[in-house]
Amino acid sequence: MSEREVLELLRENARYSAADIARMTDLSAEEVEATIQELEAAGVVRGYQAVVDWDELEDERVRAEVELNVHLDRETGYGEIAERLARFPEVTALRLVSGDYDFDMEVEGDSIREVSQFVSEKVAPVPEITQTVTHYVMTSYKENGIEFGDDEEDDRLSFSP
């Protein structure tokens, strides 16, 4: 049994108990608890979160994916820019990516206006940021490996040419 298998089970369901994981593996509950504590202490496991389908709540959150292009100077690197951006509570995820832009930033707010103001007043003025492109999330079909089904039959008519 490897740490990786314990991690995969925790990612599948973070509410599994040590006894649950022990039943699914060749480890004892005590070995599972020790492995999880080691992974937490080493910073491999950073936290446990619920996967929320915001579309199912009346108190809906506005989420957006924001593409950021940056221009680096001799004194500033990607890490410094990321540290500044990650401090904002509106930022739920931030990744350095390859491709047409530099950072992929996920943002949440209570309204489109709130998200727009955050991007225009807090993010865009960062001196190294040269361009922002905001994409509002209309609906989510899958988050963190969990599919969101609408539990309704597809009422579209099938069509074959």
CSV table of C-alpha atoms in Angstrom, one decimal:
chain,number,residue,atom,x,y,z
A,1,MET,CA,0.0,0.0,0.0
A,2,SER,CA,1.4,3.3,-0.9
A,3,GLU,CA,0.8,6.9,0.1
A,4,ARG,CA,-0.5,7.5,-3.4
A,5,GLU,CA,-3.3,5.0,-2.8
A,6,VAL,CA,-4.3,6.6,0.4
A,7,LEU,CA,-4.3,10.0,-1.4
A,8,GLU,CA,-6.4,8.7,-4.2
A,9,LEU,CA,-9.0,7.3,-1.7
A,10,LEU,CA,-9.0,10.7,0.2
A,11,ARG,CA,-9.5,12.5,-3.2
A,12,GLU,CA,-12.4,10.2,-4.0
A,13,ASN,CA,-14.0,10.9,-0.6
A,14,ALA,CA,-12.3,13.0,2.1
A,15,ARG,CA,-14.9,11.8,4.5
A,16,TYR,CA,-13.6,8.2,4.5
A,17,SER,CA,-12.5,7.3,8.0
A,18,ALA,CA,-9.2,5.6,8.7
A,19,ALA,CA,-11.1,2.4,9.3
A,20,ASP,CA,-12.8,2.8,5.8
A,21,ILE,CA,-9.5,3.2,4.1
A,22,ALA,CA,-8.0,0.3,6.0
A,23,ARG,CA,-10.8,-2.0,4.8
A,24,MET,CA,-10.0,-1.0,1.2
A,25,THR,CA,-6.3,-1.5,1.6
A,26,ASP,CA,-3.8,-3.8,3.2
A,27,LEU,CA,-3.1,-1.3,6.0
A,28,SER,CA,-4.4,-1.2,9.6
A,29,ALA,CA,-6.5,1.8,10.7
A,30,GLU,CA,-3.5,3.0,12.8
A,31,GLU,CA,-1.2,2.8,9.7
A,32,VAL,CA,-3.7,4.8,7.7
A,33,GLU,CA,-3.9,7.5,10.4
A,34,ALA,CA,-0.1,7.6,10.6
A,35,THR,CA,0.2,7.9,6.8
A,36,ILE,CA,-2.4,10.7,6.7
A,37,GLN,CA,-0.7,12.6,9.6
A,38,GLU,CA,2.7,12.3,7.8
A,39,LEU,CA,1.2,13.6,4.5
A,40,GLU,CA,-0.4,16.5,6.4
A,41,ALA,CA,2.8,17.3,8.2
A,42,ALA,CA,4.8,17.2,5.0
A,43,GLY,CA,2.4,19.7,3.3
A,44,VAL,CA,1.2,17.1,0.7
A,45,VAL,CA,-2.4,17.2,2.0
A,46,ARG,CA,-3.2,20.9,2.4
A,47,GLY,CA,-6.8,20.7,3.4
A,48,TYR,CA,-10.2,19.0,2.9
A,49,GLN,CA,-13.0,20.7,1.1
A,50,ALA,CA,-16.6,20.0,0.0
A,51,VAL,CA,-17.3,20.0,-3.7
A,52,VAL,CA,-20.3,22.4,-4.0
A,53,ASP,CA,-22.8,22.5,-6.9
A,54,TRP,CA,-23.6,26.2,-6.6
A,55,ASP,CA,-26.4,25.8,-9.2
A,56,GLU,CA,-28.4,23.9,-6.7
A,57,LEU,CA,-28.5,26.7,-4.2
A,58,GLU,CA,-30.7,29.8,-4.3
A,59,ASP,CA,-27.7,31.9,-2.9
A,60,GLU,CA,-25.7,31.4,-6.1
A,61,ARG,CA,-22.0,32.5,-6.4
A,62,VAL,CA,-20.6,34.1,-9.5
A,63,ARG,CA,-17.4,32.3,-10.7
A,64,ALA,CA,-15.0,33.3,-13.4
A,65,GLU,CA,-11.9,32.1,-15.0
A,66,VAL,CA,-9.5,35.0,-15.7
A,67,GLU,CA,-6.6,34.8,-18.1
A,68,LEU,CA,-3.7,37.0,-17.1
A,69,ASN,CA,-0.7,38.0,-19.3
A,70,VAL,CA,2.3,39.5,-17.5
A,71,HIS,CA,5.5,41.2,-18.4
A,72,LEU,CA,8.4,40.3,-16.2
A,73,ASP,CA,11.3,42.7,-15.4
A,74,ARG,CA,14.7,41.8,-13.9
A,75,GLU,CA,13.5,42.2,-10.3
A,76,THR,CA,10.1,40.4,-10.6
A,77,GLY,CA,9.4,36.8,-11.3
A,78,TYR,CA,6.2,34.7,-11.6
A,79,GLY,CA,6.4,33.7,-8.0
A,80,GLU,CA,6.3,37.3,-6.7
A,81,ILE,CA,3.3,38.1,-8.9
A,82,ALA,CA,1.5,34.9,-7.8
A,83,GLU,CA,2.1,35.7,-4.1
A,84,ARG,CA,0.5,39.1,-4.5
A,85,LEU,CA,-2.5,37.7,-6.4
A,86,ALA,CA,-3.0,34.6,-4.1
A,87,ARG,CA,-3.5,36.9,-1.1
A,88,PHE,CA,-6.9,38.2,-2.4
A,89,PRO,CA,-9.8,36.2,-0.8
A,90,GLU,CA,-11.7,36.4,-4.1
A,91,VAL,CA,-9.0,34.3,-5.8
A,92,THR,CA,-9.9,30.6,-5.3
A,93,ALA,CA,-7.2,29.1,-7.6
A,94,LEU,CA,-4.1,30.5,-9.4
A,95,ARG,CA,-2.0,28.5,-11.8
A,96,LEU,CA,1.0,29.4,-14.0
A,97,VAL,CA,0.2,27.8,-17.4
A,98,SER,CA,1.7,27.3,-20.8
A,99,GLY,CA,0.1,28.7,-23.9
A,100,ASP,CA,-1.4,32.1,-24.9
A,101,TYR,CA,-1.4,33.5,-21.4
A,102,ASP,CA,0.6,33.2,-18.3
A,103,PHE,CA,-1.7,32.7,-15.3
A,104,ASP,CA,-5.1,31.0,-15.0
A,105,MET,CA,-7.0,32.5,-12.1
A,106,GLU,CA,-10.3,31.4,-10.7
A,107,VAL,CA,-12.3,34.1,-8.9
A,108,GLU,CA,-15.6,34.0,-6.9
A,109,GLY,CA,-17.9,36.8,-5.9
A,110,ASP,CA,-21.5,37.5,-5.0
A,111,SER,CA,-22.3,39.2,-8.3
A,112,ILE,CA,-20.9,39.9,-11.8
A,113,ARG,CA,-20.4,43.5,-10.8
A,114,GLU,CA,-18.3,42.4,-7.7
A,115,VAL,CA,-16.1,40.1,-9.8
A,116,SER,CA,-15.7,42.7,-12.6
A,117,GLN,CA,-14.7,45.4,-10.0
A,118,PHE,CA,-12.3,43.0,-8.4
A,119,VAL,CA,-10.6,42.3,-11.7
A,120,SER,CA,-10.5,45.9,-12.9
A,121,GLU,CA,-9.7,47.6,-9.6
A,122,LYS,CA,-7.4,45.0,-7.9
A,123,VAL,CA,-5.9,42.8,-10.5
A,124,ALA,CA,-5.5,44.9,-13.7
A,125,PRO,CA,-3.6,47.7,-11.9
A,126,VAL,CA,-0.8,45.3,-10.8
A,127,PRO,CA,2.1,46.8,-12.8
A,128,GLU,CA,3.3,43.5,-14.4
A,129,ILE,CA,-0.1,42.5,-15.6
A,130,THR,CA,-0.5,43.6,-19.2
A,131,GLN,CA,-3.9,42.0,-20.1
A,132,THR,CA,-6.9,40.3,-18.4
A,133,VAL,CA,-9.6,38.2,-20.1
A,134,THR,CA,-12.5,37.2,-17.9
A,135,HIS,CA,-14.7,34.2,-18.7
A,136,TYR,CA,-17.8,33.9,-16.5
A,137,VAL,CA,-18.8,30.3,-15.6
A,138,MET,CA,-22.3,29.7,-16.8
A,139,THR,CA,-22.7,26.2,-15.5
A,140,SER,CA,-20.4,23.4,-14.2
A,141,TYR,CA,-20.7,19.9,-15.3
A,142,LYS,CA,-17.7,18.5,-13.3
A,143,GLU,CA,-15.6,19.8,-10.5
A,144,ASN,CA,-12.7,18.1,-8.8
A,145,GLY,CA,-13.5,14.8,-10.5
A,146,ILE,CA,-17.2,14.9,-9.4
A,147,GLU,CA,-19.8,15.1,-12.2
A,148,PHE,CA,-22.9,17.2,-11.6
A,149,GLY,CA,-26.0,15.6,-13.1
A,150,ASP,CA,-29.2,17.5,-13.4
A,151,ASP,CA,-31.2,14.4,-12.5
A,152,GLU,CA,-33.6,15.2,-15.3
A,153,GLU,CA,-34.2,13.3,-18.4
A,154,ASP,CA,-32.9,14.9,-21.6
A,155,ASP,CA,-36.1,16.1,-23.3
A,156,ARG,CA,-34.5,17.0,-26.6
A,157,LEU,CA,-35.6,15.0,-29.6
A,158,SER,CA,-33.0,12.9,-31.3
A,159,PHE,CA,-32.3,13.8,-34.9
A,160,SER,CA,-30.6,11.7,-37.5
A,161,PRO,CA,-29.9,13.0,-41.0
